PDB file of C-alpha atoms in Angstrom:
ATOM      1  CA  UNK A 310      12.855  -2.778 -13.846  1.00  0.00           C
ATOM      2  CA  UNK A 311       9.036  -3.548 -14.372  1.00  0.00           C
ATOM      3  CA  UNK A 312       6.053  -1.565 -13.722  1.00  0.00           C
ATOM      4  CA  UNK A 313       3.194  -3.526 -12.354  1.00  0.00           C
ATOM      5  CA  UNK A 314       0.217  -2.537 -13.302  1.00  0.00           C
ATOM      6  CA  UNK A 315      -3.046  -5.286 -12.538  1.00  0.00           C
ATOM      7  CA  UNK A 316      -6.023  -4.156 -15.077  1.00  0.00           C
ATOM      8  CA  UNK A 317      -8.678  -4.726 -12.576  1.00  0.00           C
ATOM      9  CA  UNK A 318      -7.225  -1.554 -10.228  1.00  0.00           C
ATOM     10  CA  UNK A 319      -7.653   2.110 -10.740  1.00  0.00           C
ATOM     11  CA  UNK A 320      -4.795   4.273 -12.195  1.00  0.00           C
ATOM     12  CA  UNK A 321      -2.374   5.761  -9.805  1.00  0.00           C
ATOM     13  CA  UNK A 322      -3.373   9.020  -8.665  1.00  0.00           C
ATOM     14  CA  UNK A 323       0.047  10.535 -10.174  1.00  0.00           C
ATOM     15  CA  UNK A 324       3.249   9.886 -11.598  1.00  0.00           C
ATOM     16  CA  UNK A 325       4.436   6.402 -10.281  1.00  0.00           C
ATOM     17  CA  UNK A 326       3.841   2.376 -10.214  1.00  0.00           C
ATOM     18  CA  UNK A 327       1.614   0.395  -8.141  1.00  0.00           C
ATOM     19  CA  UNK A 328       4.115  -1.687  -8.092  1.00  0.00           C
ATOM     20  CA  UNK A 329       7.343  -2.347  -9.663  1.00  0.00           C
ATOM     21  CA  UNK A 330       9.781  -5.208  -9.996  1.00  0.00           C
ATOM     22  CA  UNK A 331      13.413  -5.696 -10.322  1.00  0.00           C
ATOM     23  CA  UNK A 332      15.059  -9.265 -10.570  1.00  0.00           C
ATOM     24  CA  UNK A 333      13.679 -11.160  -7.772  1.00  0.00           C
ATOM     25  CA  UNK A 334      12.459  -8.007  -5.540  1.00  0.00           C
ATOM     26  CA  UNK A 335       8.833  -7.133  -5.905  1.00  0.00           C
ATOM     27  CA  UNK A 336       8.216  -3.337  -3.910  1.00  0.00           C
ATOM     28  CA  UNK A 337       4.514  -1.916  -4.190  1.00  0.00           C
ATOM     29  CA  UNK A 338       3.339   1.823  -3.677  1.00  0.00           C
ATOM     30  CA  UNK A 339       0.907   1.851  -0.547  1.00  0.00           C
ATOM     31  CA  UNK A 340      -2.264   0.745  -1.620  1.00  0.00           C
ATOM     32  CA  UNK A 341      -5.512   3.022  -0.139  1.00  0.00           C
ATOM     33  CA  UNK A 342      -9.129   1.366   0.371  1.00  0.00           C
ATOM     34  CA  UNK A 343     -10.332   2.418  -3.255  1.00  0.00           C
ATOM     35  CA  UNK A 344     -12.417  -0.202  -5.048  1.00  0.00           C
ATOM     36  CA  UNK A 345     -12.024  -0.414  -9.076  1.00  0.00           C
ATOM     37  CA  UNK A 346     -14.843   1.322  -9.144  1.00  0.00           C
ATOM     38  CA  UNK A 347     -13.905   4.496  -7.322  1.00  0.00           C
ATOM     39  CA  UNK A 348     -15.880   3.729  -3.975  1.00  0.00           C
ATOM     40  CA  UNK A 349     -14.197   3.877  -0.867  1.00  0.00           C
ATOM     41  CA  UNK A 350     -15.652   1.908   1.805  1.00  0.00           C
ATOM     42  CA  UNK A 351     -16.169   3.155   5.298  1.00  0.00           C
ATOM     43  CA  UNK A 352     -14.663   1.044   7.568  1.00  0.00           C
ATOM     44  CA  UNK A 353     -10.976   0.149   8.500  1.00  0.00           C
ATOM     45  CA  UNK A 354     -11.604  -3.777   7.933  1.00  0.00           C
ATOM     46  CA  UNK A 355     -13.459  -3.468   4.554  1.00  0.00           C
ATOM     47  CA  UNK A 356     -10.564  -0.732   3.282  1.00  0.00           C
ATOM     48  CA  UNK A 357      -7.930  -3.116   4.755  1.00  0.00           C
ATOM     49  CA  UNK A 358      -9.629  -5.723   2.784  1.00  0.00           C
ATOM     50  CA  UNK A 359      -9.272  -3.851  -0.201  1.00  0.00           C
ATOM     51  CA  UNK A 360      -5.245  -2.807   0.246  1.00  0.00           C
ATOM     52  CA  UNK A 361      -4.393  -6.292   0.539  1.00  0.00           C
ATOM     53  CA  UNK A 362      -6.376  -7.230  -1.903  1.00  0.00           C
ATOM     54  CA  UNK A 363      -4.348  -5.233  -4.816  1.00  0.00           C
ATOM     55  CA  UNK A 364      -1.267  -5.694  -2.888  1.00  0.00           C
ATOM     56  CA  UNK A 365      -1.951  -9.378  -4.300  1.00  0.00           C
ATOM     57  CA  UNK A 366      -2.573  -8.343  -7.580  1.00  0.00           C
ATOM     58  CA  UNK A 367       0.464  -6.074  -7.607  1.00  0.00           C
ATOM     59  CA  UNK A 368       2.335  -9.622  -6.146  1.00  0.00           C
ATOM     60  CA  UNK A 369      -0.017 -11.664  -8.647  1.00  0.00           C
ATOM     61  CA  UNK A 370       1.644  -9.627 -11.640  1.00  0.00           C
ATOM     62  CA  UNK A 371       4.917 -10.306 -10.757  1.00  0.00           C
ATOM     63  CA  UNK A 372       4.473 -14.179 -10.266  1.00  0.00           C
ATOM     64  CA  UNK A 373       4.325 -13.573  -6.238  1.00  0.00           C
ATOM     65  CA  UNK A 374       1.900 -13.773  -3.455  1.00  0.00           C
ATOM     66  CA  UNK A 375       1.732 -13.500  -0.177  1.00  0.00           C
ATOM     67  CA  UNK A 376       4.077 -15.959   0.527  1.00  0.00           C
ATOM     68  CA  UNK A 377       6.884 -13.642  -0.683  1.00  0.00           C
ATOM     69  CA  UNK A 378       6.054 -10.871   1.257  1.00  0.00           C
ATOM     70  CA  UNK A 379       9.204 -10.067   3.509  1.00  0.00           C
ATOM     71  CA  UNK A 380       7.592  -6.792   4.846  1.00  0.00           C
ATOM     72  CA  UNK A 381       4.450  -4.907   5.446  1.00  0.00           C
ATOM     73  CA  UNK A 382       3.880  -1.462   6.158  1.00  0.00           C
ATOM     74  CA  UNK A 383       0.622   0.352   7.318  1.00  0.00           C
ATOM     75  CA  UNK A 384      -0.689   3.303   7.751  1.00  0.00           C
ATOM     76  CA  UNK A 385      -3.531   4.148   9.922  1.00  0.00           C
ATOM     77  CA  UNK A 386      -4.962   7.315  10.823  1.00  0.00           C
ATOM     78  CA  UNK A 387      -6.216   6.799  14.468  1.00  0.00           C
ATOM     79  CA  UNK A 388      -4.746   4.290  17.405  1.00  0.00           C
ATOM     80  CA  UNK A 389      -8.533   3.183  17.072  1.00  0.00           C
ATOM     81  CA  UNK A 390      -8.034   2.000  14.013  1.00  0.00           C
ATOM     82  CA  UNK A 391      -4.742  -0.639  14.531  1.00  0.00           C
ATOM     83  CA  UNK A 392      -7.060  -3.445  15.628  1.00  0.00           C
ATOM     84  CA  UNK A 393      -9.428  -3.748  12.898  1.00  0.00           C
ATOM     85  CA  UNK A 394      -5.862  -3.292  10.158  1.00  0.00           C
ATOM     86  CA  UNK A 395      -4.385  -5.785  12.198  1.00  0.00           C
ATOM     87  CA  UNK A 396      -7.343  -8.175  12.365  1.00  0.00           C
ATOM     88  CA  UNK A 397      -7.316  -7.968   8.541  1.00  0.00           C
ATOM     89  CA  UNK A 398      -3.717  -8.705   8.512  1.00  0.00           C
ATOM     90  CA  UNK A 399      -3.438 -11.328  11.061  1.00  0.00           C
ATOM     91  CA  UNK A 400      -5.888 -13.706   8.694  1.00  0.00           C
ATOM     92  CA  UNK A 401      -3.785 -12.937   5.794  1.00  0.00           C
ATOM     93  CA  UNK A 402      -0.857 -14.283   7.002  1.00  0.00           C
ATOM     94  CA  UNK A 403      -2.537 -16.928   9.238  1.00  0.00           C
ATOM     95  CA  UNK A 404      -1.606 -20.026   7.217  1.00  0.00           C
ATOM     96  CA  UNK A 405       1.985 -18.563   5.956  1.00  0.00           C
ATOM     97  CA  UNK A 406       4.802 -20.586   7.549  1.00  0.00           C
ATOM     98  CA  UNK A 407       7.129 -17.722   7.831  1.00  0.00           C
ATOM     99  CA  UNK A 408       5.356 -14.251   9.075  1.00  0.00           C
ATOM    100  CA  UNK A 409       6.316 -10.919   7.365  1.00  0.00           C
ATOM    101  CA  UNK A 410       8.362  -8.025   9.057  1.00  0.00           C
ATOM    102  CA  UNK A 411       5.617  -5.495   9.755  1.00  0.00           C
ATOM    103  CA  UNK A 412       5.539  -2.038  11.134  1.00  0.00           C
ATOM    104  CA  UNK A 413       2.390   0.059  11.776  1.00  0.00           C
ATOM    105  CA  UNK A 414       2.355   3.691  12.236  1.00  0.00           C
ATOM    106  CA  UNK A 415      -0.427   6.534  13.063  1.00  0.00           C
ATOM    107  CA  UNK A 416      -0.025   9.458  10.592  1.00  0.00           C
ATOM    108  CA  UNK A 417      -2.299  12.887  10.376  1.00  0.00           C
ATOM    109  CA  UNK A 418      -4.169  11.586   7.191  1.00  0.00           C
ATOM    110  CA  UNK A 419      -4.015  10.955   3.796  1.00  0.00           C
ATOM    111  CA  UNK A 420      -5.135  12.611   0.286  1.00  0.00           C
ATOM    112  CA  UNK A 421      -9.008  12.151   1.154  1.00  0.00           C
ATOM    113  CA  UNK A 422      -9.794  12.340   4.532  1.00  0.00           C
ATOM    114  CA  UNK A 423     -12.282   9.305   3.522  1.00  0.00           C
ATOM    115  CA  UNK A 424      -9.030   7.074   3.890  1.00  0.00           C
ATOM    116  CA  UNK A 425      -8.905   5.445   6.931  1.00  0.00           C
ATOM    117  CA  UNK A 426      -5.487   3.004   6.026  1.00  0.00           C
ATOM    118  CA  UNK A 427      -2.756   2.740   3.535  1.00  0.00           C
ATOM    119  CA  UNK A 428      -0.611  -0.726   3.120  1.00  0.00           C
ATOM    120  CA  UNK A 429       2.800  -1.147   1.130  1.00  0.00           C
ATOM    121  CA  UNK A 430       4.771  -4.231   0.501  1.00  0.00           C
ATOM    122  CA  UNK A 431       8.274  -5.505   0.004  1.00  0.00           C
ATOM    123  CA  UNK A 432       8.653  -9.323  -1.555  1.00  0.00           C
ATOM    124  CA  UNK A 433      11.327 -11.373  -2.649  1.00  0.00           C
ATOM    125  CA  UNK A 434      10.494 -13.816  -5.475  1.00  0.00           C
ATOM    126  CA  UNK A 435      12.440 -17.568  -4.836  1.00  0.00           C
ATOM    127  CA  UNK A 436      15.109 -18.287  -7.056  1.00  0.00           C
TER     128      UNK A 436
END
């Protein structure tokens, strides 16, 4: 196994990977709306924006993108909040041929109740 690691994110809060890889399977930790530089943006879309965005870095480290993704899976923390995550989404995957799995789930909160949505991915890397 490989820990993934992209330079231009923050440290994990604890103990774990962003991301790790083994063979051709690519699994990241779920990725909060924190920018490099420790800001967390107020709104769903722009913290979507920025769990996708080092959910391709993660994939970006491992030779993957977003192509490879066979699943997503989001967290949000109000049903107001699944149309501006899915929005975000939706134009992610727009141009990919074959759409990831995804599942989408409401949950209490998270470690800072400044996070609004949390997004984890599974990919396969082609042989």
């Amino acid at each position: 196994m490989k820990a993934l690691a992209p330079a231009a994110m923050p440290a994990p809060f604890g103990s774990y990977s962003h991301g790790v890889a083994s063979g051709r399977l690519i699994v990241t930790s779920g990725q909060l709306g924190l920018a490099a530089d420790g800001t967390i943006p107020a709104g769903v879309e722009a913290q979507a924006e920025l769990c996708f965005s080092n959910i391709r870095a993660i994939l970006a480290e491992a030779g993957a993108d977003l192509s490879h993704v066979l699943r997503f899976t989001a967290f949000v923390t109000r049903r107001e909040h699944m149309a501006d995550y899915m929005a975000v989404r939706d134009r992610l995957v727009a141009g990919l041929a074959t759409k990831p799995a995804s599942t989408l789930l409401i949950v209490s909160g998270f470690t800072r109740p400044e996070f609004l949505v949390e997004v984890e991915a599974m990919a396969l890397l082609p042989h």
